[in-house]
Coordinates of C-alpha atoms in Angstrom, one line a residue:
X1 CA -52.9 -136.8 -17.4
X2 CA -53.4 -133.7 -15.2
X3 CA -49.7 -131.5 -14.9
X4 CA -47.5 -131.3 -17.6
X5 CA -44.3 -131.7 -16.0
X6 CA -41.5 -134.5 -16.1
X7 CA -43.9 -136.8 -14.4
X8 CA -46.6 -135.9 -16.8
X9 CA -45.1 -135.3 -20.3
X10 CA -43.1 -138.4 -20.0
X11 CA -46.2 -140.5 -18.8
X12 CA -48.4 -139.2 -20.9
X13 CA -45.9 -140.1 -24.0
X14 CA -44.9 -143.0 -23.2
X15 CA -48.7 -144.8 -22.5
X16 CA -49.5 -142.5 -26.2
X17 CA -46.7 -144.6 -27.8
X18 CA -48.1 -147.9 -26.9
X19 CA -51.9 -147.1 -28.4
X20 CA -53.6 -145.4 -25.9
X21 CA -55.2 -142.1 -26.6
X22 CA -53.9 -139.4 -24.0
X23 CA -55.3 -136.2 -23.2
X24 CA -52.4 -134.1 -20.8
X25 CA -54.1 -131.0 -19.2
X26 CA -52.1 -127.7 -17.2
X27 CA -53.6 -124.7 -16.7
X28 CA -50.2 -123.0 -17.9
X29 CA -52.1 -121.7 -21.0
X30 CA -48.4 -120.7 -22.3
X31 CA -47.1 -124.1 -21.6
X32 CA -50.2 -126.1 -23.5
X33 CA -49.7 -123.6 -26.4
X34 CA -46.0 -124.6 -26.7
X35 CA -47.0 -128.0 -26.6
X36 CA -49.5 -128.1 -29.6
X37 CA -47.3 -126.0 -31.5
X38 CA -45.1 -128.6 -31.6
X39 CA -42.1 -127.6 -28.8
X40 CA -41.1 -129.3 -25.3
X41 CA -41.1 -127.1 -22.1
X42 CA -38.2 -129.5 -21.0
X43 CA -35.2 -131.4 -22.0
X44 CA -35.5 -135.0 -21.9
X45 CA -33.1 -137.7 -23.4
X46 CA -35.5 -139.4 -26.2
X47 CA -38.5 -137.6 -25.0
X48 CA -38.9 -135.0 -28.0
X49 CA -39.1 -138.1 -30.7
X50 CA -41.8 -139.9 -29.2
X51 CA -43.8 -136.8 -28.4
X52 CA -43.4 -135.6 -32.1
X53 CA -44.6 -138.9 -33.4
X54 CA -47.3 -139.4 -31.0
X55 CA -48.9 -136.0 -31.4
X56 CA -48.9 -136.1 -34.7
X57 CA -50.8 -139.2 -34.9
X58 CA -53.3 -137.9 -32.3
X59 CA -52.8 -140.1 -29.4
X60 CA -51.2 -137.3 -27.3
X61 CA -53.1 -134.1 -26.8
X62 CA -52.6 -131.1 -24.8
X63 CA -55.5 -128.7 -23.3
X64 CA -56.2 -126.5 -20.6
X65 CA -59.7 -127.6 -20.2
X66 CA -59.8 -130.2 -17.3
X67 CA -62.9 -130.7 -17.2
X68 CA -63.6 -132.0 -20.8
X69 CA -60.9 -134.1 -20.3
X70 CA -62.0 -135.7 -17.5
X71 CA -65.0 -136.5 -18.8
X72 CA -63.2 -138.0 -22.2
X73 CA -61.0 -140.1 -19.8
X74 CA -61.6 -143.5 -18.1
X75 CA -58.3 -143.1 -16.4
X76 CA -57.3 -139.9 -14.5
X77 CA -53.6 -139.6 -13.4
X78 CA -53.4 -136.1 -11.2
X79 CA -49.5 -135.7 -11.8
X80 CA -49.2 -131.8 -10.0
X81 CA -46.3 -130.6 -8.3
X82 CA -45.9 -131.1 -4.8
X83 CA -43.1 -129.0 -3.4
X84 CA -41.6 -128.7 -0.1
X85 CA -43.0 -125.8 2.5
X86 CA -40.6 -124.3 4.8
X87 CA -41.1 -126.9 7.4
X88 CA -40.3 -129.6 5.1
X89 CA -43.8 -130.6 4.7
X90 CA -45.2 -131.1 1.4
X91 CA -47.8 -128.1 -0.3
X92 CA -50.8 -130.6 -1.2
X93 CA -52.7 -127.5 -2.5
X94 CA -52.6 -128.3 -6.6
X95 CA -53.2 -132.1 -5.7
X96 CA -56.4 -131.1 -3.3
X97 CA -57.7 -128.4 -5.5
X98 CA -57.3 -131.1 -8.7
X99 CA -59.0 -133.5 -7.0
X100 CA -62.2 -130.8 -6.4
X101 CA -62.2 -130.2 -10.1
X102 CA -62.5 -133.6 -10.8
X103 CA -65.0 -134.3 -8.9
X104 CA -67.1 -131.5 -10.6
X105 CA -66.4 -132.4 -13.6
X106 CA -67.1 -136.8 -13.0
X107 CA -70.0 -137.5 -15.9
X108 CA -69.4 -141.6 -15.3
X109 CA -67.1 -144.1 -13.6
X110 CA -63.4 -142.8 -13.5
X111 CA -60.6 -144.3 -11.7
X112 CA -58.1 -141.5 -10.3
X113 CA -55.0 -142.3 -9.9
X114 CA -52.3 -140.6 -7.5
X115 CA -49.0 -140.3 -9.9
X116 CA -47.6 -137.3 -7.8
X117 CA -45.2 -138.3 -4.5
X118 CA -47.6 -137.5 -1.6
X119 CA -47.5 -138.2 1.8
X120 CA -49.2 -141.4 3.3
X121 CA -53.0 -141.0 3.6
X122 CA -53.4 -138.5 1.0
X123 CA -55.0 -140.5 -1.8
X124 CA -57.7 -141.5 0.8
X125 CA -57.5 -137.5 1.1
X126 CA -58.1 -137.1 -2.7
X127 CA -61.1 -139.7 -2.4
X128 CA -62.6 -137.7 0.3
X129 CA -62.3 -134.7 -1.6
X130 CA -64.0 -135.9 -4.6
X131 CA -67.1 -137.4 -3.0
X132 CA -67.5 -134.4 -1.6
X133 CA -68.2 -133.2 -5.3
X134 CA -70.0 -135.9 -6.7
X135 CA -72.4 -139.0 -6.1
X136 CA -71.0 -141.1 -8.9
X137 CA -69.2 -143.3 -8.3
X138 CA -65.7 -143.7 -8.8
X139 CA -62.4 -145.5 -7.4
X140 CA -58.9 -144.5 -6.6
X141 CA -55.2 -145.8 -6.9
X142 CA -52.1 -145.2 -6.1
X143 CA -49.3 -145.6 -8.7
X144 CA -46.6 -143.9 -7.7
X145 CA -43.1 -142.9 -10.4
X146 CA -40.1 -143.9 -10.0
X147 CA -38.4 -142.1 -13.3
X148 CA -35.0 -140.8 -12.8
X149 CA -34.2 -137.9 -15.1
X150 CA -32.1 -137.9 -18.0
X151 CA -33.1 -141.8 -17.9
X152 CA -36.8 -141.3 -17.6
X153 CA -38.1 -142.6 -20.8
X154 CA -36.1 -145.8 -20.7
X155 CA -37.4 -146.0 -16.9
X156 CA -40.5 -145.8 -17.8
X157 CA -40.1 -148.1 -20.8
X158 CA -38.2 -150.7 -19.5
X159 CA -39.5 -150.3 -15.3
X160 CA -37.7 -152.4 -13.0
X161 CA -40.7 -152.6 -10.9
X162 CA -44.7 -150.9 -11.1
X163 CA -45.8 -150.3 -8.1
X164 CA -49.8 -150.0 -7.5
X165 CA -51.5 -149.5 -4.9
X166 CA -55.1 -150.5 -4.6
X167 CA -58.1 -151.6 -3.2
X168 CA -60.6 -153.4 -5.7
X169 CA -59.5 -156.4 -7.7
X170 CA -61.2 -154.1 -10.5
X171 CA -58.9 -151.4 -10.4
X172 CA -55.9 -153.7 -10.1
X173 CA -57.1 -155.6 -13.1
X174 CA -57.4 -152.1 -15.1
X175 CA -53.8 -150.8 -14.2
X176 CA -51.8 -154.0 -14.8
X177 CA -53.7 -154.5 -18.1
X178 CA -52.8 -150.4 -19.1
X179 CA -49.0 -151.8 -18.2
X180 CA -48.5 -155.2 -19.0
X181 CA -46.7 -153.8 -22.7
X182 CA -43.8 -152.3 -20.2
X183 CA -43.1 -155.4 -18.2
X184 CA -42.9 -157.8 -20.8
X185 CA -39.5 -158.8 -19.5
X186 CA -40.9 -160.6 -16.8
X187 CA -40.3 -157.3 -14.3
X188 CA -42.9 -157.3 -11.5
X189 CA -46.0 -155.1 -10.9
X190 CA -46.1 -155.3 -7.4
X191 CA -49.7 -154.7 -5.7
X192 CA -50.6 -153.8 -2.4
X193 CA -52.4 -151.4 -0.3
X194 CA -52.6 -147.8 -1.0
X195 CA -50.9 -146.7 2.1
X196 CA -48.2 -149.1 1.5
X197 CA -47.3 -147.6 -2.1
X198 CA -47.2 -144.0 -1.2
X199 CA -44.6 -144.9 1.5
X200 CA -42.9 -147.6 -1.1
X201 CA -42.0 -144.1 -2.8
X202 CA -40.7 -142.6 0.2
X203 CA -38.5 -145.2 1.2
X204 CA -37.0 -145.9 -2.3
X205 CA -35.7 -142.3 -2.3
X206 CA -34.7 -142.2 1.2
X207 CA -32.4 -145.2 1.0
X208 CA -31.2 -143.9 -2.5
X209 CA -30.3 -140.6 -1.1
X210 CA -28.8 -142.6 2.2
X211 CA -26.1 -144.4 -0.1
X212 CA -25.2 -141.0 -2.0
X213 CA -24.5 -138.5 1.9
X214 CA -22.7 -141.8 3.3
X215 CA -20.6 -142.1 0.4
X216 CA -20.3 -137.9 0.6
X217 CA -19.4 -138.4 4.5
X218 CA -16.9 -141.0 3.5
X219 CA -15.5 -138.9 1.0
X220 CA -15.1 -136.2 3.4
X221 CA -13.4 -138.2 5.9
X222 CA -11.0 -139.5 3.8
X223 CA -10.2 -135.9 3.0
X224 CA -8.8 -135.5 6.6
X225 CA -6.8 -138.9 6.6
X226 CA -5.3 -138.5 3.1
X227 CA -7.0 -141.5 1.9
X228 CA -8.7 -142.0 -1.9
X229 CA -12.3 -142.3 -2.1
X230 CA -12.3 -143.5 -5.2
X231 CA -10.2 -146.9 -4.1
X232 CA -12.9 -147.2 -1.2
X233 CA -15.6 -146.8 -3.4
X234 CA -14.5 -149.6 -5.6
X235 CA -13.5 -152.1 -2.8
X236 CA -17.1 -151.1 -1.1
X237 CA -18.8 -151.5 -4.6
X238 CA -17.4 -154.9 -5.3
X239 CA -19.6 -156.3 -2.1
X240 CA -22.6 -158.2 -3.9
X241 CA -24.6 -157.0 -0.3
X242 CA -24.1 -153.3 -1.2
X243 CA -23.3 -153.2 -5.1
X244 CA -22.5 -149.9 -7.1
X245 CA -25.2 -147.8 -7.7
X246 CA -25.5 -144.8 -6.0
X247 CA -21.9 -144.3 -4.5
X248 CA -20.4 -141.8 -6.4
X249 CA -19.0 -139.0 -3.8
X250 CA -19.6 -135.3 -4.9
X251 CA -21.9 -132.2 -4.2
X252 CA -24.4 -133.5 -2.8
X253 CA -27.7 -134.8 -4.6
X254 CA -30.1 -132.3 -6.4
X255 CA -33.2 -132.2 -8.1
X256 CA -37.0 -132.3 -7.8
X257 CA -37.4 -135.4 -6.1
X258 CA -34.5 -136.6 -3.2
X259 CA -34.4 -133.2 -1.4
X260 CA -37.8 -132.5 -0.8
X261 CA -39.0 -136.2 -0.1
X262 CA -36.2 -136.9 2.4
X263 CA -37.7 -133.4 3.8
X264 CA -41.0 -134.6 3.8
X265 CA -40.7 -138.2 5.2
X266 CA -38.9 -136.8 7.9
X267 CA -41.8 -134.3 8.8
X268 CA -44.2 -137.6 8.6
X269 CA -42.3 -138.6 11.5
X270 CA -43.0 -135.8 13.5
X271 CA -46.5 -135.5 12.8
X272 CA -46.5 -138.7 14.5
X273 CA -44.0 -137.7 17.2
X274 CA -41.3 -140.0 15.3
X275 CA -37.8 -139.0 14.7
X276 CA -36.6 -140.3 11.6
X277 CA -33.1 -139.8 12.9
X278 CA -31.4 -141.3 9.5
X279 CA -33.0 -139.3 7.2
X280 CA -32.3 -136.2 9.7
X281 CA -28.9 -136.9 9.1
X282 CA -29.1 -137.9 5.2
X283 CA -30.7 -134.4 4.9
X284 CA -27.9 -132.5 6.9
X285 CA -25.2 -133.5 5.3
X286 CA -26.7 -133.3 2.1
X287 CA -27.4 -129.5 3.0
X288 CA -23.4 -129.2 3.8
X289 CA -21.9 -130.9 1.4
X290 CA -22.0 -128.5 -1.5
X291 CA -20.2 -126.3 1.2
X292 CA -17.6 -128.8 0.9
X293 CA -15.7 -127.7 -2.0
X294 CA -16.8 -124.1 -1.5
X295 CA -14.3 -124.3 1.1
X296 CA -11.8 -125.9 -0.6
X297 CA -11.7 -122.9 -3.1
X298 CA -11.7 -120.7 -1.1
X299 CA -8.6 -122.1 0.9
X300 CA -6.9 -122.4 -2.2
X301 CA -6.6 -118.5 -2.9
X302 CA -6.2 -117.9 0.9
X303 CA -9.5 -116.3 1.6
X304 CA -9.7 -113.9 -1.4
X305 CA -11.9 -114.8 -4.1
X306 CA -12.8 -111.1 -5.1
X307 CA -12.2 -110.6 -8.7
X308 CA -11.2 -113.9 -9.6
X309 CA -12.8 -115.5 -13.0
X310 CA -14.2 -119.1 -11.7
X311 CA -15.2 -120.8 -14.7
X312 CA -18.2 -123.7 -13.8
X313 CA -18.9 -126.3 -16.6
X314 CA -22.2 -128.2 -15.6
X315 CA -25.2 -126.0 -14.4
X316 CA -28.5 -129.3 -14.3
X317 CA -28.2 -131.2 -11.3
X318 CA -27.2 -133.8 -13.4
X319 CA -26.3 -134.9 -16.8
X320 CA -29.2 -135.3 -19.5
X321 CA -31.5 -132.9 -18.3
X322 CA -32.1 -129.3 -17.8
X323 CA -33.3 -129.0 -14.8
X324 CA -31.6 -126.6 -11.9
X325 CA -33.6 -127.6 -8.8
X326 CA -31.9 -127.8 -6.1
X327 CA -29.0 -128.1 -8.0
X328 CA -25.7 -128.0 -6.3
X329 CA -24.2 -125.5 -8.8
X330 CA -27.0 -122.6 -8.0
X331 CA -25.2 -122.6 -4.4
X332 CA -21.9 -123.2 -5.5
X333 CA -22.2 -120.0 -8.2
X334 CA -24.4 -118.0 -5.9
X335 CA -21.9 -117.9 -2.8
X336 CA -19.1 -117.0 -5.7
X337 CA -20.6 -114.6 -6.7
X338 CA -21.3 -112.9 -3.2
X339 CA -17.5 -113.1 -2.6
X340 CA -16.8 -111.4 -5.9
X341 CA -16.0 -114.1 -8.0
X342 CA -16.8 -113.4 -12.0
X343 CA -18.2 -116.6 -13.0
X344 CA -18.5 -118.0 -16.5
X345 CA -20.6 -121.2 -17.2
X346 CA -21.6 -123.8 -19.7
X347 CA -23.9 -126.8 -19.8
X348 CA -24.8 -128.6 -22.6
X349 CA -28.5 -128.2 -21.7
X350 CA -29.5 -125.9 -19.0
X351 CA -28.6 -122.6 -19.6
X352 CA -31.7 -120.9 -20.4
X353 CA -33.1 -122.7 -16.6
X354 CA -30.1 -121.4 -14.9
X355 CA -30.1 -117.8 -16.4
X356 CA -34.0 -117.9 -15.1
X357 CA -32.6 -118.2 -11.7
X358 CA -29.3 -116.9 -11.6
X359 CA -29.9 -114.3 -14.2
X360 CA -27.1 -112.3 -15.7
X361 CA -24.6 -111.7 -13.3
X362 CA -23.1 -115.4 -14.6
X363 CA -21.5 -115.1 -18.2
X364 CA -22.7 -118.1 -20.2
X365 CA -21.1 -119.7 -22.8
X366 CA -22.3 -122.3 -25.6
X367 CA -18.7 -123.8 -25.8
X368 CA -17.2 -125.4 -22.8
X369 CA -13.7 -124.0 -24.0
X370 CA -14.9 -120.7 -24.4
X371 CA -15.7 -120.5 -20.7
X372 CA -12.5 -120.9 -19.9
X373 CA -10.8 -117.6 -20.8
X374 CA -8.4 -115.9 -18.7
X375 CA -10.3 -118.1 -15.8
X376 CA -8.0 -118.7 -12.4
X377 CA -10.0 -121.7 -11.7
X378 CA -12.4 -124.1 -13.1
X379 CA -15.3 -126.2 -11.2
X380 CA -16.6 -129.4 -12.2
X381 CA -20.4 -129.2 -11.0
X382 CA -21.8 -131.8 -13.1
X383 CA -20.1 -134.6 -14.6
X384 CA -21.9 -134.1 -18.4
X385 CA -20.3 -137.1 -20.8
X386 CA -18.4 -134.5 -22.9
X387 CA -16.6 -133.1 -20.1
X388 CA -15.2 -136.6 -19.3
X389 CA -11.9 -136.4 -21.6
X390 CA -11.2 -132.6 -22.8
X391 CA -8.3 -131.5 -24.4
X392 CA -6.7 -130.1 -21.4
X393 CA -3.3 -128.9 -23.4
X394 CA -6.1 -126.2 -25.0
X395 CA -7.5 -126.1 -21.3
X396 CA -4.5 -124.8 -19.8
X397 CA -3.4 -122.4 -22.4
X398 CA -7.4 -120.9 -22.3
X399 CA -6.7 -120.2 -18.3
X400 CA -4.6 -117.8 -16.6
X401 CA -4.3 -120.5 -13.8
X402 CA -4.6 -123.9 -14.2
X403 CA -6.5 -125.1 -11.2
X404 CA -9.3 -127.6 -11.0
X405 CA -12.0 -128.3 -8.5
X406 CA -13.3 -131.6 -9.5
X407 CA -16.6 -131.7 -7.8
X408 CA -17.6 -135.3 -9.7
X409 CA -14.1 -136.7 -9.4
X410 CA -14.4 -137.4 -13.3
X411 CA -10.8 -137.0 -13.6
X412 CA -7.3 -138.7 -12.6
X413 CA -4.9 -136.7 -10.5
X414 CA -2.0 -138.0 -11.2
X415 CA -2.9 -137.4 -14.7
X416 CA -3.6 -133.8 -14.0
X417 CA -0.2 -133.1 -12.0
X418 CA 1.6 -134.7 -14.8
X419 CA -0.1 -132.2 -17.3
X420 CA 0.8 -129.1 -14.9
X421 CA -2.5 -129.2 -12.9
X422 CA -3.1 -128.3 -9.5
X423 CA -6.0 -130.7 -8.9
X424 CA -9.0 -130.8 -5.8
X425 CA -11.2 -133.7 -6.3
X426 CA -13.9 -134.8 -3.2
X427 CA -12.1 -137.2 -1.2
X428 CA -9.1 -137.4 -2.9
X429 CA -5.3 -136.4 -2.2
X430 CA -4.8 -132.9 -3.5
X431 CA -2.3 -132.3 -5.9
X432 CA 0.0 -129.7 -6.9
X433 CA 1.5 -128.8 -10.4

């Protein structure tokens, strides 16, 4: 398992906790040391049990030596980042220069395995790359991830689908008998062509990031006509053709995955001279919409926002995780902070990420209440389980205002005016204590 990040660590665990024996290789020497000593570079719900258990029974092993572990493998699963450029085109460089060192180091047959999201036609790339290096022989696959995070382990554990993408009945044979333990509920491992897979990746987070801006646009509309976009969401929800999942209005989506792979398939197209005009527009108004209730902040204390104590209670992207990319808070706290805004934050589990990027012009707290003090305002950024139903008689006597900008509409207006609130909520009737 070459990279050791969400993709990896959770991968590389999970196949551990079913028998097989797992070497997972970075050449963060700092991260690999953490890792045998015991501690997780990340914040995963469930992960730390079954990485405890399975590395202390030896299946799951950490190195920096690639080479000796590719040559101790039968399987190789190149797992690198693969993060957006500028132009919205995807940095290939650790998958390419992976590839090389594989191909080096190849002592016998090997099948290597694209786990990474990559663009179409780069696993024929990565084949390229390592014959270029080698005349044994060797096959590759493409088996791309479809974990969300926070949920990753039961993802992985319980996949609604495995998607490979293949060209030997050999290969195929190998990776649906490494997964037949996960799909014993009958769940399909769907097999096709290579090409076809990597793009299956594409699309699945293109149309899941289409449902989350056109329930944001929705939202914003219904800002201007004074409708509720929580009754629209649950009449559009209750159509079997469309379903639930995915239409929850709010800052827009965040992460390692939707941004840069919306970014990405639309720069496919113009390789090709294609506009991918949806995704355009699923990428621009995803870009806006933390903007949204920037705005609405700063229209609620007519323009002046210097020296005002904005408490924020979710820093991740979303609950269960500690990750910050992308995340809509960053931008929410950043332009804050550039109008003058003190702001004080808490999350559950990402404070040490966020402090790496915001550093320590943000306060952070431990408790959610603590936060709160003397604050004129408080943001809702992420919409963390134990934020759901606070004690908000304590929450108005911690803040010198009590005003709330509910970016993850997790709570009920009317509620809120009744308990002396002035309430904002995205795509939702405004109310007034």
């Amino acid at each position: 398992m070459i990279g050791t990040g969400y993709v990896g660590l959770v991968t590389g665990t999970c196949l551990a906790e079913f028998g097989n024996r797992v070497i997972c290789v970075d050449k963060d020497e700092d991260k690999i040391r953490s890792l045998n000593e015991g501690c997780l570079p990340i914040y995963e719900t469930g992960l730390d049990e079954l990485y405890q258990r399975n590395r202390k029974d030896n299946r799951l092993q950490f190195s920096t030596d690639l080479a000796s572990a590719v040559q101790d493998s039968q399987l190789i699963f190149i797992c690198v980042g693969t993060p957006s450029n500028v132009d919205g085109s995807t940095d290939l460089g650790a998958v390419f220069g992976v590839a090389k060192q594989v191909g080096r180091a190849m002592n016998e047959y090997k099948i290597v395995i694209t786990k990474s999201t990559v663009p179409v036609g780069t696993t024929e790339r990565i084949r390229s790359l390592i014959a270029d290096e080698t005349e044994i022989d060797f096959d590759v696959a493409s088996n791309p991830e479809f974990l969300k995070e926070g949920e990753a382990l039961n993802d992985f554990l319980k996949p609604d689908k495995i998607v490979i993408g293949a060209d030997a009945q050999d290969v195929t044979h190998t990776l649906k008998e490494l997964y037949s333990p996960f799909v014993q509920s009958q769940n399909p491992i769907i097999v096709m062509d290579i090409q076809s897979s990597e793009m299956t990746k594409y699309a699945c987070n293109a149309m899941l990031a289409a449902k989350i801006s056109f329930m944001n646009e929705i939202a914003n509309m219904c800002d201007l006509l004074g409708a509720d976009v929580e009754m629209v969401r649950k009449g559009v929800s209750a159509d079997s053709r469309i379903g639930p999942h995915f239409l929850f209005p709010g800052l827009g989506y965040g992460g390692s995955c939707l941004p840069k792979d919306v970014k990405s398939l639309v720069h496919m197209g113009r390789e090709h001279d294609f506009s991918l005009r949806i995704c355009e527009a699923i990428d621009s108004v995803n870009e806006g919409q933390t903007n949204m209730m920037i705005n609405k902040i700063h229209q609620h204390f007519d323009g002046d926002l210097k020296n005002k104590n904005i408490a924020v209670w979710g820093l991740a992207f979303k609950p269960h995780t500690d990750d910050i990319r992308e995340a809509p808070s960053i931008k929410t706290i950043t332009s804050l902070l550039q109008k003058g805004s003190n702001v004080a934050a808490h999350d559950p589990k990402a404070i040490g990420t966020a402090r790496a990027v915001l550093g320590d012009d943000v306060k952070y707290h431990e408790d959610c209440y603590s936060a709160l003090k003397g604050a004129n305002a408080l943001v809702i950024a992420t919409e963390w389980s134990e934020f759901r139903n606070p004690d908000f008689a304590k929450i108005k006597k911690l803040m010198a205002q009590p005003v709330i900008f509910d970016g993850r509409n997790i709570y009920d207006p009317s509620k809120l005016r009744e308990l002396g609130f002035t309430y904002y909520g995205m795509g939702r009737p405004a109310v007034a204590s």
